[in-house]
Short mmCIF file of C-alpha atoms in Angstrom, two decimals:
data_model
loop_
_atom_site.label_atom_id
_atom_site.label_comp_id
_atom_site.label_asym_id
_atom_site.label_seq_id
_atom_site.Cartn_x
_atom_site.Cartn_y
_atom_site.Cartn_z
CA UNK A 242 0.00 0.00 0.00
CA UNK A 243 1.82 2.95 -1.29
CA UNK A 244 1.27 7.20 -1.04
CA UNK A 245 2.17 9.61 -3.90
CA UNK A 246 4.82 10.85 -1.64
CA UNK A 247 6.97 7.85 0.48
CA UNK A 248 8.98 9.62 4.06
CA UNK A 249 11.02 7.73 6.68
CA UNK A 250 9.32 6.48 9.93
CA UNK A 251 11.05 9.48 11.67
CA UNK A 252 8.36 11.58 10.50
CA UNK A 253 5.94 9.54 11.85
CA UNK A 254 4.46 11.11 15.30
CA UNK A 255 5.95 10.01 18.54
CA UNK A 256 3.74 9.45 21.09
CA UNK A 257 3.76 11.16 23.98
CA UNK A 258 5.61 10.40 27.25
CA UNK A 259 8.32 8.37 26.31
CA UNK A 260 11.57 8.48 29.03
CA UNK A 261 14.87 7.96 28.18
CA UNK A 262 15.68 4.20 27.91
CA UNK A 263 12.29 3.06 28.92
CA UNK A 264 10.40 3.96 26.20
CA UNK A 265 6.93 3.80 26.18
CA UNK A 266 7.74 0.78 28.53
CA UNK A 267 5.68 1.93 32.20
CA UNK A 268 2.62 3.28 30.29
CA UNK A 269 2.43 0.06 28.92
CA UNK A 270 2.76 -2.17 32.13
CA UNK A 271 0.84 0.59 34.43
CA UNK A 272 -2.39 0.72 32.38
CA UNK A 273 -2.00 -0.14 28.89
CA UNK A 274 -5.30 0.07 27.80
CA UNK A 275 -5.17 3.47 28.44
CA UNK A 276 -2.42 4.15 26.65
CA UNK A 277 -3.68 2.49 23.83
CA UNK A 278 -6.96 4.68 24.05
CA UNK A 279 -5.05 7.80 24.22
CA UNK A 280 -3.15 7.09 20.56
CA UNK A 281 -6.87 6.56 18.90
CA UNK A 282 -6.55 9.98 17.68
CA UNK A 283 -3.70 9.00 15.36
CA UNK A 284 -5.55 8.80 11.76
CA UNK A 285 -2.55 5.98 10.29
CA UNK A 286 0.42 5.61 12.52
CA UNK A 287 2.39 6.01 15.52
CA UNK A 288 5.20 5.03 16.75
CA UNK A 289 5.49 3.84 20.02
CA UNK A 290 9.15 2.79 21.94
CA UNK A 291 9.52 -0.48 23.41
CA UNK A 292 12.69 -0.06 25.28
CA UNK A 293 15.75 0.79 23.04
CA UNK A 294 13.47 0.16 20.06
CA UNK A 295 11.12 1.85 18.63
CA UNK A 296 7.56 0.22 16.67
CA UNK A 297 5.16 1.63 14.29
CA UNK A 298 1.32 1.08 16.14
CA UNK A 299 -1.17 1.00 13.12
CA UNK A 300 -4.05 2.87 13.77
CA UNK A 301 -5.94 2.46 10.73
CA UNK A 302 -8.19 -0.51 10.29
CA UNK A 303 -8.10 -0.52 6.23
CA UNK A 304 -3.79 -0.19 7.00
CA UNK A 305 -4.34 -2.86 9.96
CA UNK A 306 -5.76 -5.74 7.20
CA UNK A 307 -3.41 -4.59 4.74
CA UNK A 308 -0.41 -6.18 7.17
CA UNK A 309 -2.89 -9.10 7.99
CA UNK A 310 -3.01 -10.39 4.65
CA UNK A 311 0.53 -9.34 3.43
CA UNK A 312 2.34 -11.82 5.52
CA UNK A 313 5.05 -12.32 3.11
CA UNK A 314 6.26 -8.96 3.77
CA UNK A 315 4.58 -8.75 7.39
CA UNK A 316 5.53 -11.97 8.93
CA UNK A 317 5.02 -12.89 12.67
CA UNK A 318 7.43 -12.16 14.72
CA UNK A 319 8.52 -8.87 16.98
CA UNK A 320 8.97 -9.13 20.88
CA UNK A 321 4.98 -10.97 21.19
CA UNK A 322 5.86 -13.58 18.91
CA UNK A 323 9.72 -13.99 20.07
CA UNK A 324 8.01 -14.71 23.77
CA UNK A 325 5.37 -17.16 22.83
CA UNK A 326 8.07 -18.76 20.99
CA UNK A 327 9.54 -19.73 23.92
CA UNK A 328 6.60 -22.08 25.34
CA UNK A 329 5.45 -23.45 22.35
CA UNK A 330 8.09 -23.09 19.94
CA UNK A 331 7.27 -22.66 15.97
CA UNK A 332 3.97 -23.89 16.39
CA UNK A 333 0.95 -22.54 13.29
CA UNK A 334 0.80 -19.85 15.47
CA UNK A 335 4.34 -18.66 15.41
CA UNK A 336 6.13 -19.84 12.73
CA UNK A 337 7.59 -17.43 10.33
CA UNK A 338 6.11 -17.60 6.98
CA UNK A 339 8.53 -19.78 4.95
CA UNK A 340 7.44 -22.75 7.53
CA UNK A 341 3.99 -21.75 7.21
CA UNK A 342 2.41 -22.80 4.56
CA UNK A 343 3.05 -26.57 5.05
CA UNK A 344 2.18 -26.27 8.40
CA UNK A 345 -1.55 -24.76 7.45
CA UNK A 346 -1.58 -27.64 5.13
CA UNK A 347 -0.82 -30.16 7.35
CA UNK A 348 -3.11 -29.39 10.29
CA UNK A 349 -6.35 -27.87 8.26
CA UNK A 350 -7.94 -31.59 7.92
CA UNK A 351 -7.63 -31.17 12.18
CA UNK A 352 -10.40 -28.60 11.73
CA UNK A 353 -12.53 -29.86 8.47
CA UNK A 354 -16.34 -29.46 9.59
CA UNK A 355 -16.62 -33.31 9.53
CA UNK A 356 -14.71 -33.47 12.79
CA UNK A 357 -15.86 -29.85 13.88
CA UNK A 358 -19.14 -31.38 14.53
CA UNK A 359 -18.18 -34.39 16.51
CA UNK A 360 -16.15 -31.79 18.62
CA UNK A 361 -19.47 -29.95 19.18
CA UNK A 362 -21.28 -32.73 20.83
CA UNK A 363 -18.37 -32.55 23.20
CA UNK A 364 -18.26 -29.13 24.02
CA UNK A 365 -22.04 -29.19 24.60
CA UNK A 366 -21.66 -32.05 27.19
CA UNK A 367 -18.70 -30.67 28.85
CA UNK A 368 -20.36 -27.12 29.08
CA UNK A 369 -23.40 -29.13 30.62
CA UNK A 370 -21.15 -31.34 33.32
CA UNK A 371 -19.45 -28.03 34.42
CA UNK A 372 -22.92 -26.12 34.45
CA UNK A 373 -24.29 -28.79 36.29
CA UNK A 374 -21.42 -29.26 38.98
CA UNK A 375 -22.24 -25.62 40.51
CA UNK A 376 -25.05 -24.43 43.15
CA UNK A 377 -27.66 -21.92 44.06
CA UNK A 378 -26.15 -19.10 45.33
CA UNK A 379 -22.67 -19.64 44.45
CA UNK A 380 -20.08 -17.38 43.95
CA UNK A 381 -18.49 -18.34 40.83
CA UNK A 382 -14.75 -17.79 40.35
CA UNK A 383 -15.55 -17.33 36.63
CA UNK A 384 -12.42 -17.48 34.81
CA UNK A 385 -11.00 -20.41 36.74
CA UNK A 386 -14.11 -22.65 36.29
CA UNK A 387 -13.99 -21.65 32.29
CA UNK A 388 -10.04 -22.33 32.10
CA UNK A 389 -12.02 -25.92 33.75
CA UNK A 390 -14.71 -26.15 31.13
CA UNK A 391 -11.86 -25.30 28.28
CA UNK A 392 -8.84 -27.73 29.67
CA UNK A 393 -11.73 -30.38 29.93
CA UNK A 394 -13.14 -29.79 26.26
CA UNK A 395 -10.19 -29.06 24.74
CA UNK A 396 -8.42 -32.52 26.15
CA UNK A 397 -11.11 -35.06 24.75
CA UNK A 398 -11.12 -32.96 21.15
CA UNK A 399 -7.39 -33.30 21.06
CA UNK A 400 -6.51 -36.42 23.03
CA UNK A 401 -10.12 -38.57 23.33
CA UNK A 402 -9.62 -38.03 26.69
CA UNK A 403 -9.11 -35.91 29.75
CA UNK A 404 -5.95 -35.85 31.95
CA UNK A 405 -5.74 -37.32 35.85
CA UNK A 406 -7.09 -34.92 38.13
CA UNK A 407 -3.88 -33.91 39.63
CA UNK A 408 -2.10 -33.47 36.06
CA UNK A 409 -5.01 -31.28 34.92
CA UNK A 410 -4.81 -29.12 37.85
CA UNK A 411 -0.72 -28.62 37.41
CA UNK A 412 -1.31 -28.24 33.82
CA UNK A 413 -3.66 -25.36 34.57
CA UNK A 414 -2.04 -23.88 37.20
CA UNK A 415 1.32 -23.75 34.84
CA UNK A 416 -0.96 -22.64 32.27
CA UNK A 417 -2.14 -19.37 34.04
CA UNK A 418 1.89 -18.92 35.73
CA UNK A 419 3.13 -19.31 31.73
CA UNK A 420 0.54 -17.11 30.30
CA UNK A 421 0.45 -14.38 32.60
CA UNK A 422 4.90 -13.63 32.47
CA UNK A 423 4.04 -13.14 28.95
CA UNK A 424 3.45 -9.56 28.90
CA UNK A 425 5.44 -8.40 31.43
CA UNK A 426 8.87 -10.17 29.84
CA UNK A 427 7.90 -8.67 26.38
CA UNK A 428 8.05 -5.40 28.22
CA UNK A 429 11.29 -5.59 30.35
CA UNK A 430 14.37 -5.85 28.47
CA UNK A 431 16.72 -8.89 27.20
CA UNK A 432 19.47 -8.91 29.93
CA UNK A 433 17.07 -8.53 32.94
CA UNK A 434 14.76 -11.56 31.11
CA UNK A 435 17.75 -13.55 32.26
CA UNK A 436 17.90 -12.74 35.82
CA UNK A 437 17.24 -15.72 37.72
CA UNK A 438 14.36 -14.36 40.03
CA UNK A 439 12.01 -16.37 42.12
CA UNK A 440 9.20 -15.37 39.24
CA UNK A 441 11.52 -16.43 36.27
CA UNK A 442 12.04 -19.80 38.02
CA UNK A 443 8.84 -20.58 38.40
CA UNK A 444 7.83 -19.58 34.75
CA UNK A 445 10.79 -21.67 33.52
CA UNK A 446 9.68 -25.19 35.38
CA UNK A 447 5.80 -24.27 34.34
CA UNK A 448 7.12 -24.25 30.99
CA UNK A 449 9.11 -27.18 31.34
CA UNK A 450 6.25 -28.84 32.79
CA UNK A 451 3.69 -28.32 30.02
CA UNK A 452 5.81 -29.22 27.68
CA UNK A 453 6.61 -32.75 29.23
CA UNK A 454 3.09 -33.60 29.39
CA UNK A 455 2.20 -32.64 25.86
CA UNK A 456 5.44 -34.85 24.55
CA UNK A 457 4.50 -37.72 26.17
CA UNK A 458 0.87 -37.32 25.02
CA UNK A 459 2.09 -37.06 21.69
CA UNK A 460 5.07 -40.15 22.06
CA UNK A 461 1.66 -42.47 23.17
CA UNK A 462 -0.42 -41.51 20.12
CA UNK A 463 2.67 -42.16 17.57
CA UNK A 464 3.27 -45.50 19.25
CA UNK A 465 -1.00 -46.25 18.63
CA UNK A 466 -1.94 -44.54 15.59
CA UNK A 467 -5.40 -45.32 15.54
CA UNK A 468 -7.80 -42.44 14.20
CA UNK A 469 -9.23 -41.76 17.73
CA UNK A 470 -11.33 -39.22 15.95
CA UNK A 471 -9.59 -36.34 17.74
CA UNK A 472 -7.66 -33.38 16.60
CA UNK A 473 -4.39 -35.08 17.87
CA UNK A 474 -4.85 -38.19 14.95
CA UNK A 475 -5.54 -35.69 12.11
CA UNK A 476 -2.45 -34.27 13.09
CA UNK A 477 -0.46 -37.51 13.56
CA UNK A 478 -2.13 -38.93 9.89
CA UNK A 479 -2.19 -35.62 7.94
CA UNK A 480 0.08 -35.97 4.56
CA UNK A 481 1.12 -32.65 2.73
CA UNK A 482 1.47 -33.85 -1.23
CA UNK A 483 2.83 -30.61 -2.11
CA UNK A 484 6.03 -31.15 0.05
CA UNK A 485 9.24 -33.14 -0.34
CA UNK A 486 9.12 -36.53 1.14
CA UNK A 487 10.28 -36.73 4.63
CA UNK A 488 8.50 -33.36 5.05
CA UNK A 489 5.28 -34.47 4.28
CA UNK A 490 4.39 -35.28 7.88
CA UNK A 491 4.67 -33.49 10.73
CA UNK A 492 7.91 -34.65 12.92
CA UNK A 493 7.84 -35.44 16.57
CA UNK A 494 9.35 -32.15 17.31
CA UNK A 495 6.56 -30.16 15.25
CA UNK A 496 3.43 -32.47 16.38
CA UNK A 497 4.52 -31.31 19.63
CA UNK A 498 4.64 -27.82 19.03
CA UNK A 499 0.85 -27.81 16.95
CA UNK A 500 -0.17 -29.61 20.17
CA UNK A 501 1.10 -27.05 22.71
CA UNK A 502 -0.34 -24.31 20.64
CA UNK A 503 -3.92 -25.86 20.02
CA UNK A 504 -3.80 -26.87 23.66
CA UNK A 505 -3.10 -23.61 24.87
CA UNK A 506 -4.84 -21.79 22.40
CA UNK A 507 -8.38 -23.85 22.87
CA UNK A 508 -8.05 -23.34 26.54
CA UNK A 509 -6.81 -19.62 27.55
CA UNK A 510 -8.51 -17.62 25.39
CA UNK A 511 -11.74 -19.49 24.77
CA UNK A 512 -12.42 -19.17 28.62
CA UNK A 513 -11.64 -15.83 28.86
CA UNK A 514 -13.78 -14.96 25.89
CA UNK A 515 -16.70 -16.92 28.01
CA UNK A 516 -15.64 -15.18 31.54
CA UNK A 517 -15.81 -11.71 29.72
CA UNK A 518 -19.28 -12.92 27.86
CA UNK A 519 -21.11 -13.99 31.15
CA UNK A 520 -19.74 -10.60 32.86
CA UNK A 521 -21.50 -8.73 30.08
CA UNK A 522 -24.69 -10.48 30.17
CA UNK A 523 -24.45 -10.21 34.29
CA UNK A 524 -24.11 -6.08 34.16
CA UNK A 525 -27.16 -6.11 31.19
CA UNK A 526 -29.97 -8.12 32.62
CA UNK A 527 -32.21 -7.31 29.53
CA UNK A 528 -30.18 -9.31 27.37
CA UNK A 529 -29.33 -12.01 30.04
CA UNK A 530 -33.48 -12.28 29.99
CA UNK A 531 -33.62 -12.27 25.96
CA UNK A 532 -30.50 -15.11 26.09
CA UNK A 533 -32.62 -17.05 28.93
CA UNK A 534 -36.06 -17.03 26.54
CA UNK A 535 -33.68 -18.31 23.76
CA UNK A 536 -32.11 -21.04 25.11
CA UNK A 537 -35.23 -21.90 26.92
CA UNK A 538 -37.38 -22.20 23.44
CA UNK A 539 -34.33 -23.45 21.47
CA UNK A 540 -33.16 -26.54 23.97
CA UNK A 541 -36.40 -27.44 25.18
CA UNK A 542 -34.52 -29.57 28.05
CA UNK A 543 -31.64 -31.11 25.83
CA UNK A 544 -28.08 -30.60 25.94
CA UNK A 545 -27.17 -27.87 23.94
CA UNK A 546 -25.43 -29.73 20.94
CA UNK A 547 -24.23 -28.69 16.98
CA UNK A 548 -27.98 -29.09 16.10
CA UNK A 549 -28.96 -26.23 18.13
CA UNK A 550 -26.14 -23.40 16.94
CA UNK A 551 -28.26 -22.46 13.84
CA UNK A 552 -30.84 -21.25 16.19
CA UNK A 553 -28.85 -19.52 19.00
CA UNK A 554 -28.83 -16.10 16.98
CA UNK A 555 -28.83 -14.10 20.22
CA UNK A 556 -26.09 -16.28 22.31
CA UNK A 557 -23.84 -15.68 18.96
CA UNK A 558 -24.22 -12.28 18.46
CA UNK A 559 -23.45 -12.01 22.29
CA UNK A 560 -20.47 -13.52 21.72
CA UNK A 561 -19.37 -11.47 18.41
CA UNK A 562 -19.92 -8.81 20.63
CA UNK A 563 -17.79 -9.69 23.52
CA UNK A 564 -14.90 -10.18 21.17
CA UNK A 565 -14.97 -6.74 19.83
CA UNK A 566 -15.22 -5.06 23.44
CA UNK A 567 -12.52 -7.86 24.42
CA UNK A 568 -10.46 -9.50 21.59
CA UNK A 569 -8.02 -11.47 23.38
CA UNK A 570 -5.37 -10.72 21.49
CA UNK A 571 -5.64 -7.27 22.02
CA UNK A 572 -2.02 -6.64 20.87
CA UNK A 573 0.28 -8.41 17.89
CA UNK A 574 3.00 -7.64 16.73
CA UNK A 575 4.60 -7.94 13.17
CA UNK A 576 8.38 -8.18 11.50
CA UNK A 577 9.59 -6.46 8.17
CA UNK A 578 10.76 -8.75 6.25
CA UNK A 579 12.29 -6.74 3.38
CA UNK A 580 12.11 -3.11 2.03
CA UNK A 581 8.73 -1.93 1.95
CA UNK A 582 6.48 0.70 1.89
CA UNK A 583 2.94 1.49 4.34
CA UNK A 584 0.75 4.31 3.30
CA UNK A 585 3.86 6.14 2.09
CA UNK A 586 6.16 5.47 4.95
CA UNK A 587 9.57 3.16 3.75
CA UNK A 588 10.09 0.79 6.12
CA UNK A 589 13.28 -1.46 6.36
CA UNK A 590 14.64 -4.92 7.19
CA UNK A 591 13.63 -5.79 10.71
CA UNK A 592 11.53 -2.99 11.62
CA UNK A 593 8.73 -3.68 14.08
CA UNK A 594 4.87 -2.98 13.60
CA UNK A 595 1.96 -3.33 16.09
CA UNK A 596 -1.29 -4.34 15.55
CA UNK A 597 -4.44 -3.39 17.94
CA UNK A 598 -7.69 -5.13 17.27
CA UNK A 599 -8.96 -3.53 20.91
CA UNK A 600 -8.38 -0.03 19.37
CA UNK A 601 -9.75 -0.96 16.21
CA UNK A 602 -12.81 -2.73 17.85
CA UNK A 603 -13.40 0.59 19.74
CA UNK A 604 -12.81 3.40 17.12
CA UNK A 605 -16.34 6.02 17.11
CA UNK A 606 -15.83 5.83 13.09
CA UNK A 607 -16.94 2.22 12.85
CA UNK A 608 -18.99 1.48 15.64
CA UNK A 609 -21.75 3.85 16.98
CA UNK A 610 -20.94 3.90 21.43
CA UNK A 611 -18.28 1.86 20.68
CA UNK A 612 -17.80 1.32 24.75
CA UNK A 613 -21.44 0.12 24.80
CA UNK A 614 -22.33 -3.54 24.71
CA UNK A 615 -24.97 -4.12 22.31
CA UNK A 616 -25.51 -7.63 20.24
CA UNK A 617 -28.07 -6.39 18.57
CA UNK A 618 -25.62 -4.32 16.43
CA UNK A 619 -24.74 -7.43 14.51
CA UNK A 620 -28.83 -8.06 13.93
CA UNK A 621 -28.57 -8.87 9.88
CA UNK A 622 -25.57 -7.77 9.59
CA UNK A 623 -21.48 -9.46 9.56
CA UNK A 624 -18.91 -7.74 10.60
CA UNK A 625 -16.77 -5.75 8.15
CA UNK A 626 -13.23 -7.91 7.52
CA UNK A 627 -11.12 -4.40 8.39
CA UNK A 628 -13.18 -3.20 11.35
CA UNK A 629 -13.62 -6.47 13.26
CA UNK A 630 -10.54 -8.90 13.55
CA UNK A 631 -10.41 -10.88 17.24
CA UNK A 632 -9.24 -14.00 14.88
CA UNK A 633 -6.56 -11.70 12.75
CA UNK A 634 -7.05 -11.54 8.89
CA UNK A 635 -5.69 -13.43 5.86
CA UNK A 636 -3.71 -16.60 5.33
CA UNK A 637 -2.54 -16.14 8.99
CA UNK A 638 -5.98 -15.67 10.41
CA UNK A 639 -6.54 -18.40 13.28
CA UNK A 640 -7.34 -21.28 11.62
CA UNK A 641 -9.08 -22.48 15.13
CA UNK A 642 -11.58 -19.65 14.85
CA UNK A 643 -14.82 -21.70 14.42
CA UNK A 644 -13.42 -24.30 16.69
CA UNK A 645 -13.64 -21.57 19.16
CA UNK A 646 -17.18 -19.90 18.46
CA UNK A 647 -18.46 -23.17 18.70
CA UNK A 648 -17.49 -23.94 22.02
CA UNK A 649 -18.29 -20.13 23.26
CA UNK A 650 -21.77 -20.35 22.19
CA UNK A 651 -22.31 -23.77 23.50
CA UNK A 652 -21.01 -23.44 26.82
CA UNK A 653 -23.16 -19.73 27.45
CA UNK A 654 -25.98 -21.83 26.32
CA UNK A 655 -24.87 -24.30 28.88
CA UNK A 656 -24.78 -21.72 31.42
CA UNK A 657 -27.56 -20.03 30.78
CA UNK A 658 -29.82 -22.74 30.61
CA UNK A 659 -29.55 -23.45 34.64
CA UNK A 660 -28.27 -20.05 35.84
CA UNK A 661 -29.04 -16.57 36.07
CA UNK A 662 -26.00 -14.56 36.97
CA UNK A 663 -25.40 -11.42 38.66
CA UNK A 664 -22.47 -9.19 39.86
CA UNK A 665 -20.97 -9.18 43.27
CA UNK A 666 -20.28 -5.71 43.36
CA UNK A 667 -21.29 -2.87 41.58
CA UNK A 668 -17.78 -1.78 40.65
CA UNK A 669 -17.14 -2.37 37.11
CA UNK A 670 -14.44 -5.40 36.54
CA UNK A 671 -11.24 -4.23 34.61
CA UNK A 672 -9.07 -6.30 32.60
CA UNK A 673 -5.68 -7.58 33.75
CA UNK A 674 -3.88 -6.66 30.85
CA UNK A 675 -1.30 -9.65 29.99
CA UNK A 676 -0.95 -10.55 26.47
CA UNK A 677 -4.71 -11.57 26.49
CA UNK A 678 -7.26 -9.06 28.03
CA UNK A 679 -7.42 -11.81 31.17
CA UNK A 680 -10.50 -11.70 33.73
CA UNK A 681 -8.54 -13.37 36.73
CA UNK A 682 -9.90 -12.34 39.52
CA UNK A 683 -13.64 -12.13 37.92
CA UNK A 684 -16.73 -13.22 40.55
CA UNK A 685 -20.37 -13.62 39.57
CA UNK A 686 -22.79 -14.99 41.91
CA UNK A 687 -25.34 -17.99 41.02
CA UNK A 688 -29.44 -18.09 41.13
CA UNK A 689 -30.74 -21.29 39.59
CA UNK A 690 -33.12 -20.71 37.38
CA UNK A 691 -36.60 -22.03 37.49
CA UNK A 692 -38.43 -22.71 34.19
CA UNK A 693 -41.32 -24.88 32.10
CA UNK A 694 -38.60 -26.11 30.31
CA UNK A 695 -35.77 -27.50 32.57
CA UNK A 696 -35.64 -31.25 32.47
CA UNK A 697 -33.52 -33.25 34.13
CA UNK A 698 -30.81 -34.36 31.98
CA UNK A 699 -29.16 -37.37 31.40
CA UNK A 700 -26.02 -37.98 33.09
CA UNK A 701 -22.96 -36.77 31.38
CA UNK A 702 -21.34 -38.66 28.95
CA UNK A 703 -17.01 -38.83 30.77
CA UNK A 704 -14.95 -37.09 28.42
CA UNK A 705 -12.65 -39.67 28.27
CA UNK A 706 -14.94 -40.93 26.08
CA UNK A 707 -13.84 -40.69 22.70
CA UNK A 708 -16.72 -38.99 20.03
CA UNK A 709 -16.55 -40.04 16.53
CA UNK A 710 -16.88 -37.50 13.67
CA UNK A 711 -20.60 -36.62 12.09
CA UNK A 712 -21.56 -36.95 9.28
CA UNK A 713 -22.69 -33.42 7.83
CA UNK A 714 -21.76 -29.45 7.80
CA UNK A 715 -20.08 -27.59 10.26
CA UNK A 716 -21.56 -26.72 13.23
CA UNK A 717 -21.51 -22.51 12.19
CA UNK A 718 -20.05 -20.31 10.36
CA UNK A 719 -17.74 -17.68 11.06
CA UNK A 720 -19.70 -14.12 11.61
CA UNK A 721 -16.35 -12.72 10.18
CA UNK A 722 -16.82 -11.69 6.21
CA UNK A 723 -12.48 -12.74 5.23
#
């Protein structure tokens, strides 16, 4: 995307309150929502400095898709990336682009709509178990019963099963240590990463931890390589014919790293998704009733299941609408790869661009009281592809994206169908800004609700019980127009 008239990135505007050395870098960890809010102003660009170095912050949605979908030129990386890296290696996720390709290749038939719909039935039931396990008048710790819900899900669509009780709890707990030192190590500079501190220990043998367990998950499975019908097996059986020979599986090395990122990846940031969903639903009782009549008349008593999504129009827009108030990538980074040029600034080798769905998502040019939660905004109507991008944009765009708006709308269905939710206090909840918008911390309290339509359901299917694909179409569609 070129101008008339190309200048340097020195003449793009600095933002203000930068300090020598530090950058931008104590805005950022103090409240950097804020400071992201306070460079909306910016039509295109800004730069913003990281420390010694200094990043271009695109401001501009049309500009923002443009490096989406140019991912030759734009290719992950930058000091998000180069920390992620570190837990789950070159994973889908991370890998720079030449490795990319062949890895979207190889791990699409893991997400065909076949198996997409078997997964369903599985989130529906797990959403249901968890639902089920809580009781009248409960405080809910939200987030940590959704991480729950997620690690249970997310184990029998990957593995056919679900880990021993004391393993799951480690894994989350190492989970939560892992995902919340991302931020603040992107933030704090190379040589002090390295300081042996208490808090680097203990992300180092979380780290070490998780990946253990996923490597010996994946060492079983290649030793049985029955189709279990789970993600894991597509992986494991998936053949690329457009690569050489002994690349046209996935090794050991990268089954384990497209393991640790879906694992990860189905688990954080679909429960947080669902945490900040049932917050907004709790603080707007109008549409908590509306989302209570639909489930009611949609259900009719059963588990919610893939044959209900067509119908849940309200408990998906709710959900299209939590993402835009709280993507959870609400930051991304992106390397130059080469020479190039953005809306007539020249950019070089190596230089560093960030990209902001949560200032997108919030700009008063695209959506009418942006702040304001309203899911009727999306009533016959998709999102537009530049203005709305939770799931990123492109050939890079999360390929787990329906994976995950499947199990969101499921499980609220789940939890609406028994419960009516309501705050604990009538301070608003803030994020904890890590490198997801995280709702740690996040309380509702519980009032079972008492309807026509609430049947007793039958007992749980385990989830170590594995679910063979469906026959038919995917469960949904993405409400994002690519």
């Amino acid at each position: 995307m070129t101008a008339t008239h190309t200048t340097t990135t020195v003449s793009v505007p600095l933002a203000p309150g930068a300090l020598p050395l530090l950058g931008h870098a104590l805005p950022l960890l103090r409240d950097p929502l804020a400071f992201i809010r306070s460079l909306a102003g910016y039509p295109t660009m800004v730069r913003v400095r990281l420390g010694p170095t200094t990043a271009l912050l695109i401001c501009d949605p049309t500009l923002t898709r443009h490096v989406f979908v140019n991912d030759r030129t734009f290719d992950k990386g930058g000091p998000i990336y180069d920390r992620i890296r570190e837990v789950i290696g070159d994973g889908l996720s991370t890998c720079p682009y030449p490795l990319h390709r062949r890895q979207r290749r190889l791990c699409q038939p893991s997400f065909h709509p076949r198996r997409l719909h078997g997964y369903a039935a599985v989130f529906g039931r797990a959403s249901d178990a968890t639902a089920g396990s809580w009781h009248d008048g409960q405080v809910l710790d939200v987030t940590r019963e959704m991480m729950t819900l997620t690690t249970q899900a997310t184990m029998e669509t990957m593995f056919s099963g679900s880990l021993p009780a004391e393993t799951l709890r480690r894994a989350l707990a190492d989970t939560n240590t892992v995902v919340s030192a991302f931020f603040r190590r992107m933030m704090t500079p190379a040589l002090l990463r390295r300081i042996p501190t208490p808090a680097k220990r203990r992300y180092d043998q979380a780290r070490a931890r998780l990946f253990a367990t996923i490597t010996d998950i994946v060492a079983a499975r290649r030793a049985d390589p029955t189709d279990h019908a789970d993600l894991l097996s597509a992986l494991v059986a998936a053949v690329d014919v457009e690569s050489r020979d002994h690349e046209r599986q996935l090794s050991d090395s990268e089954l384990a790293d497209q393991a640790l990122t879906f694992f990860l990846g189905g688990m954080e940031t679909t429960a947080i998704t669902l945490a900040w969903a049932l917050y907004l639903i709790a603080t707007h009782p109008d549409i908590q009733r509306r989302l209570h009549a639909e489930t009611d008349t949609v259900l009719d008593g059963a588990l919610p299941g893939p044959e209900h999504l067509p119908r849940l129009d309200l408990a998906a827009r709710v959900v299209t609408e939590t993402l835009r108030l709280y993507p959870p990538a609400w930051m991304m980074t992106r390397t130059v790869t080469g020479e190039a040029e953005l809306d007539g600034v020249r950019l070089r080798r190596g230089d560093t661009l960030v990209l902001s769905p949560y200032l997108i998502h919030r700009r008063p040019d695209l959506y009418a009281e942006p702040t304001r939660f309203d899911p009727d905004r999306w009533l016959d109507t998709s999102p537009d592809r530049a203005g709305y991008v939770p799931f990123g944009a492109g050939a890079r765009k999360c390929i787990g994206d329906q994976f995950a708006l499947t199990e969101a709308i499921l499980a609220l269905t789940a939890v609406t169908a028994r419960w009516e939710l309501t705050p604990v206090s009538d301070e608003p909840f803030r994020p904890k800004v890590e490198t997801s918008l995280s709702s740690r911390g996040l309380r509702l309290r519980l009032r079972q609700r008492r309807t026509e339509t609430t049947a007793t359901h039958a007992p749980p299917v385990t989830t170590s019980q594995p679910v063979p694909p469906t026959v038919g179409s995917g469960p949904g569609t993405c409400p994002v127009a690519h």
